[in-house]
CSV table of C-alpha atoms in Angstrom, one decimal:
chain,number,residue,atom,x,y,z
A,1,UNK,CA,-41.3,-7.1,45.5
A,2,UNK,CA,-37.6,-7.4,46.7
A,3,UNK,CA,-35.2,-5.1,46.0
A,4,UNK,CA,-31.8,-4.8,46.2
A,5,UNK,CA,-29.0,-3.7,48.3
A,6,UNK,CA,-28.0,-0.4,46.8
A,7,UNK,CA,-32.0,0.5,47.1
A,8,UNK,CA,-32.7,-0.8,50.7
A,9,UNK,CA,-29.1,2.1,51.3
A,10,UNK,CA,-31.1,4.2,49.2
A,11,UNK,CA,-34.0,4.3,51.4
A,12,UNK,CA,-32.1,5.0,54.7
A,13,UNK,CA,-31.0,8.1,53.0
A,14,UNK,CA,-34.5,10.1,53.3
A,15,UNK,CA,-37.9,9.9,55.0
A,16,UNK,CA,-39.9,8.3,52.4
A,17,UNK,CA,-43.4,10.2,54.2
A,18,UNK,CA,-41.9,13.6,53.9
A,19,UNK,CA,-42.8,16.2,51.2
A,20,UNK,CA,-39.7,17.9,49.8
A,21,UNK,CA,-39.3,20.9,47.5
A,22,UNK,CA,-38.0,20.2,44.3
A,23,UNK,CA,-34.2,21.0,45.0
A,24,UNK,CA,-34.0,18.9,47.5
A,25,UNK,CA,-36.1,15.9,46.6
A,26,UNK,CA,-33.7,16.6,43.1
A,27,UNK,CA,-30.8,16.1,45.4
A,28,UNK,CA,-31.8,13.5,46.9
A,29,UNK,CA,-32.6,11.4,43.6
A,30,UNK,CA,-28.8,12.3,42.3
A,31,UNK,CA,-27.6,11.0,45.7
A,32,UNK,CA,-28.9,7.7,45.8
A,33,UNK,CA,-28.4,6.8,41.6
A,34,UNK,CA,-26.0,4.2,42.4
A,35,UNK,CA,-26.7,1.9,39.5
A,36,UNK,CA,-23.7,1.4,37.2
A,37,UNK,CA,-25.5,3.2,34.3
A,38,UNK,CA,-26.5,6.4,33.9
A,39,UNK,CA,-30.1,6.2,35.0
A,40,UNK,CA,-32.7,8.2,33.8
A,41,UNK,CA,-34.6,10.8,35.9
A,42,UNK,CA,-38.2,10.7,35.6
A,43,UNK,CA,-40.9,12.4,37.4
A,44,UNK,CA,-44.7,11.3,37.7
A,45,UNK,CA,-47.4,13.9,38.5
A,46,UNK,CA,-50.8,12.8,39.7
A,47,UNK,CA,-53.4,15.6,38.0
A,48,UNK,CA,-56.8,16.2,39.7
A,49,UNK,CA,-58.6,15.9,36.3
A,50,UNK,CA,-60.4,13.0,34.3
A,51,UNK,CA,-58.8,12.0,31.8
A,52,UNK,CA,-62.5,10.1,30.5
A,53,UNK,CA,-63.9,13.5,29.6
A,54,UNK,CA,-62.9,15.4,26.1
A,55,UNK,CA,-62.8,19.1,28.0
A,56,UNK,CA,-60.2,17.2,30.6
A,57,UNK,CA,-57.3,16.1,28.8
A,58,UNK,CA,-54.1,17.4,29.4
A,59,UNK,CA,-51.6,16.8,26.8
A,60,UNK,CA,-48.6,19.1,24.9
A,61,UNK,CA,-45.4,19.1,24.6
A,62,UNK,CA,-42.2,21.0,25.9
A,63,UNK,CA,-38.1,21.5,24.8
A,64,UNK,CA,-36.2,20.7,28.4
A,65,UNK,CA,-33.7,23.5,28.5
A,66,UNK,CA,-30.7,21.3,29.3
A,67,UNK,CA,-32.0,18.7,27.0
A,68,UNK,CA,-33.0,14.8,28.0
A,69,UNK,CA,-29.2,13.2,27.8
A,70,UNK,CA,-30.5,10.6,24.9
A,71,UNK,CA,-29.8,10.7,21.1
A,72,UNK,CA,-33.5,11.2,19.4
A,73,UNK,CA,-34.2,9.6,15.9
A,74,UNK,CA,-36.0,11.3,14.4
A,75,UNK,CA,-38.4,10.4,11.6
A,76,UNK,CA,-40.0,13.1,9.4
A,77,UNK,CA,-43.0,12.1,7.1
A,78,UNK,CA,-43.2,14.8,3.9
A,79,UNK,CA,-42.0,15.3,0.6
A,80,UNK,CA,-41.6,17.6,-2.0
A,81,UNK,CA,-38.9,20.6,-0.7
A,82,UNK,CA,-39.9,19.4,2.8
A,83,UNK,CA,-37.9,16.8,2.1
A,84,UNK,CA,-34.4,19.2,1.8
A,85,UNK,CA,-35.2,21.3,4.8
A,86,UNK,CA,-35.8,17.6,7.3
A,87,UNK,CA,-32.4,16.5,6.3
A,88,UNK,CA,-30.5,19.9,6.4
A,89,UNK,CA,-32.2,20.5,10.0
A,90,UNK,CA,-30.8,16.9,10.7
A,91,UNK,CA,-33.5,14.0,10.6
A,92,UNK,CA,-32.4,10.4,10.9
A,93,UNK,CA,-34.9,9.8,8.2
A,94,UNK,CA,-36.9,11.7,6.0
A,95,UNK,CA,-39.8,10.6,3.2
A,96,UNK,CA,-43.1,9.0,2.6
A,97,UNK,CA,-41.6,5.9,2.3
A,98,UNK,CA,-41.2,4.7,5.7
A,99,UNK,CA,-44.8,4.5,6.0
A,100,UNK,CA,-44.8,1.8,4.0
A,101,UNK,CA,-41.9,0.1,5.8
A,102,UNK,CA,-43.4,0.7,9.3
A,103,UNK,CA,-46.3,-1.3,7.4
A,104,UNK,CA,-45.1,-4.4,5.9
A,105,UNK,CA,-41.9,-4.4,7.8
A,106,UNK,CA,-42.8,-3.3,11.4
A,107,UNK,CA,-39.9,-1.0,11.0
A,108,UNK,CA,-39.5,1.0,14.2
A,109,UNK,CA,-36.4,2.4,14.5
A,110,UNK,CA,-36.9,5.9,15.8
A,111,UNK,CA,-38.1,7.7,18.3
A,112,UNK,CA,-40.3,11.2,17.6
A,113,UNK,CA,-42.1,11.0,14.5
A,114,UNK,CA,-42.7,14.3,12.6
A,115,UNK,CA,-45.4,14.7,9.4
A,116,UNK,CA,-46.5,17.8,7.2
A,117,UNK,CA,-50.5,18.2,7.2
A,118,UNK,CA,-50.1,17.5,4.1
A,119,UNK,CA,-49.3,13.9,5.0
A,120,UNK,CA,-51.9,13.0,7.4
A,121,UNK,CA,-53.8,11.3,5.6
A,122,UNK,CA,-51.3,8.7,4.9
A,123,UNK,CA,-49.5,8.9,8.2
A,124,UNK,CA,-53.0,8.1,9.7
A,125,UNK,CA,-53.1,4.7,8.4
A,126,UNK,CA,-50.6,3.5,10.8
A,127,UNK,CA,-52.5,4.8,13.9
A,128,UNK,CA,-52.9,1.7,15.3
A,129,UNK,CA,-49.2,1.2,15.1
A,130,UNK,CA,-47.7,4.4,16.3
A,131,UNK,CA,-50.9,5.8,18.9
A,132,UNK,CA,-50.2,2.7,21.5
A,133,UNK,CA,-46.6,3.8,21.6
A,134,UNK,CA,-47.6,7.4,21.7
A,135,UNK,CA,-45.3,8.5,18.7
A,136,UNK,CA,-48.4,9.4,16.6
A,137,UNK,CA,-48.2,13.0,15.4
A,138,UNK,CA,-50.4,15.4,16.8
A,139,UNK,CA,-50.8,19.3,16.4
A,140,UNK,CA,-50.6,20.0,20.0
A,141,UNK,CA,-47.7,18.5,20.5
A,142,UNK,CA,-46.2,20.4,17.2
A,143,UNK,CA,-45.0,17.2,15.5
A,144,UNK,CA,-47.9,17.8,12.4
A,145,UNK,CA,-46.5,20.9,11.2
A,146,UNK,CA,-45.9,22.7,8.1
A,147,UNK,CA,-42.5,23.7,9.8
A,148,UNK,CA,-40.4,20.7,9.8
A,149,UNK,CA,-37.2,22.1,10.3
A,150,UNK,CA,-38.1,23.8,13.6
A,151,UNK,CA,-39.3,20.5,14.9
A,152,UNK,CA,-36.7,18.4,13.9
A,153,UNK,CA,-34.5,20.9,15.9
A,154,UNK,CA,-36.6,21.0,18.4
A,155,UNK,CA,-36.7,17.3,19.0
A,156,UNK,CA,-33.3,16.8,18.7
A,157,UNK,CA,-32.3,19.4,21.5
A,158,UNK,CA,-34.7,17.5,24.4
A,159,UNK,CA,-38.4,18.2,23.5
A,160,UNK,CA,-40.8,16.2,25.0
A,161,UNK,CA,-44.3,15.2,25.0
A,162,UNK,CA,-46.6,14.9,28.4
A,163,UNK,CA,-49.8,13.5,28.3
A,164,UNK,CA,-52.6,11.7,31.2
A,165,UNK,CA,-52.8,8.4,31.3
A,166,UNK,CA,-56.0,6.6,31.8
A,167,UNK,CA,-55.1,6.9,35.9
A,168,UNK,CA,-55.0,10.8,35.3
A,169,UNK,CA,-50.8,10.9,35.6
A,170,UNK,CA,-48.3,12.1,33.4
A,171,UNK,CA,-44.8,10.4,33.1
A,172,UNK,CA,-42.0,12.2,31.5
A,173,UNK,CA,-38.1,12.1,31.7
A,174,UNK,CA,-36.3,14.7,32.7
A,175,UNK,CA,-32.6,13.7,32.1
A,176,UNK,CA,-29.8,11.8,33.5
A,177,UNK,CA,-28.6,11.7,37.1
A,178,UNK,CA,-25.4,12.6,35.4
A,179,UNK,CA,-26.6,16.4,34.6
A,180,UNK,CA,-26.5,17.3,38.5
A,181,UNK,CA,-29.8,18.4,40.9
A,182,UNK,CA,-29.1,21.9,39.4
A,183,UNK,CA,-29.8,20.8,35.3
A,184,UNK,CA,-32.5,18.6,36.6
A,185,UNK,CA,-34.5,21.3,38.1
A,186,UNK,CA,-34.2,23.7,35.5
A,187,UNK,CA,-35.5,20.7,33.4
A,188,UNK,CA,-38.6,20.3,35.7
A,189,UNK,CA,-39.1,23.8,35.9
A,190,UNK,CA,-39.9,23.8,32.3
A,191,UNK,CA,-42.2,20.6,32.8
A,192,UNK,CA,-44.3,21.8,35.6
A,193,UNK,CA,-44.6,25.4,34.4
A,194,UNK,CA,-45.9,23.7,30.9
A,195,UNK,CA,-48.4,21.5,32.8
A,196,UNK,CA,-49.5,24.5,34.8
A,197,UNK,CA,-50.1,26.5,31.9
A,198,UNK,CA,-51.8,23.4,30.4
A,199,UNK,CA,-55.0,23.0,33.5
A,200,UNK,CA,-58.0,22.7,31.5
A,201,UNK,CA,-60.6,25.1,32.5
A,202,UNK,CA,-63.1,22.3,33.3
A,203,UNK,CA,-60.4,21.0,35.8
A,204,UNK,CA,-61.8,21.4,39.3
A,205,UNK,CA,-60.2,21.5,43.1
A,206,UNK,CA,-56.3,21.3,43.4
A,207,UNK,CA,-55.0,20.6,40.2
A,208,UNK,CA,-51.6,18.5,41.5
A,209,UNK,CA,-52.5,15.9,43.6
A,210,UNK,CA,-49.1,14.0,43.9
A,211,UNK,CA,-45.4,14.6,42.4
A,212,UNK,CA,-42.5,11.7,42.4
A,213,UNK,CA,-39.1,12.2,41.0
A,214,UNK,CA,-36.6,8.7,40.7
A,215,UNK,CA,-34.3,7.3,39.0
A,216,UNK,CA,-34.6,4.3,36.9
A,217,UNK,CA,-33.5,2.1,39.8
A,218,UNK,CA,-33.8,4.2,42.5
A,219,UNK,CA,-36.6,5.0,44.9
A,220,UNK,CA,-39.4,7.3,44.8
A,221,UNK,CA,-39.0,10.9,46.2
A,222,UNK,CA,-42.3,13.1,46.8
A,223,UNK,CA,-42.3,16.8,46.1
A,224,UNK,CA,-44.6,19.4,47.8
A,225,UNK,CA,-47.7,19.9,45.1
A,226,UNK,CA,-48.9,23.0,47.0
A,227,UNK,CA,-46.9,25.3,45.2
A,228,UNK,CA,-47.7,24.5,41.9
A,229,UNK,CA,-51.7,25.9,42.8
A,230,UNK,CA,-55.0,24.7,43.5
């Protein structure tokens, strides 16, 4: 693949083979955003776990302290006096409507979708719709909840969702090269400490195999996994 310019600079500004610490690998990623956007920062861990196997799954979800720099729309599947308590905490859209619409329509003009229990039975019909995009609600990741008004606020201040992939990694933004190295680690932090707390007890050997930070269009930086345990 050939890349531009502004990359091929980007790469003369690190060793590609080293292993930073998260601060400066963090830097580094600021440093060389040169796109005329501003490019999300994402980070990819490698987990040593298999995803094929129930007891090895490694999935939740967790609010970024300084947020994720993008406006969330937020969809919230209930009714009844759930209905008041969605809007007031500030959903984009709120009632059992829309599953109809994301039906017959293919409406899909949100990102985090929120349901009551009370809902699921419904909101399970469009599985197939909403679980390839991973926006289907779940209990672990506190978007089925009798609570709505805590996850709408929750989702709208930077909560997100981190789950394995069928090649055992997680992918998750973190913010915007905008927020600064500083913002950005305090965002990881919270990622890392969340996926730490997460190791399934089945989960064998060192648990991080492989960390990346980047930017949207900006090379790969590799952190240190040691310090996040065996």
């Amino acid at each position: 693949m050939k890349h531009g310019k502004k990359y091929t600079d980007s790469l003369k500004a690190f060793d590609r083979s080293n292993l930073f610490e998260a601060a400066e690998a963090l830097d580094t990623v600021v440093k060389t955003a040169k796109a005329k956007f501003d490019e999300t920062v994402e980070v990819h861990i490698r987990l040593g776990v298999d995803s094929r196997h129930a007891d090895q799954q490694v999935r939740g979800a967790v609010v970024l302290p300084n947020g994720t720099g993008k406006t969330v729309r937020v969809l919230v599947i209930c009714k009844d006096n759930n209905i008041e308590a969605a809007k007031n905490a500030g959903a984009d859209y709120v009632g059992e409507e829309y599953v109809q619409k994301i039906q017959s329509e293919g409406w899909m003009d949100f990102d985090v979708v929120i349901a009551t229990p009370d809902m699921m039975g419904v909101v399970g019909r469009l599985g197939k719709v909403l679980g390839p995009r991973g926006l289907m609600p779940s209990p672990k990741a506190g978007t089925v909840t009798p609570d709505v008004a805590k996850a709408v606020t929750e989702a709208k201040a930077g909560k997100i969702e981190y789950r394995l992939d069928k090649t055992n990694i997680i992918h998750c933004p973190i913010g915007k090269a905008s927020f600064g190295a500083e913002k950005l680690q305090e965002n990881f932090d919270a990622l890392m400490n969340a996926i730490v707390k997460a190791k399934p007890a089945a989960a064998k050997g060192q648990y991080v195999k492989s960390c990346v930070v980047a930017s949207t269009m900006g090379p790969g930086v590799r952190i240190n996994p040691t310090r996040y345990g065996a």
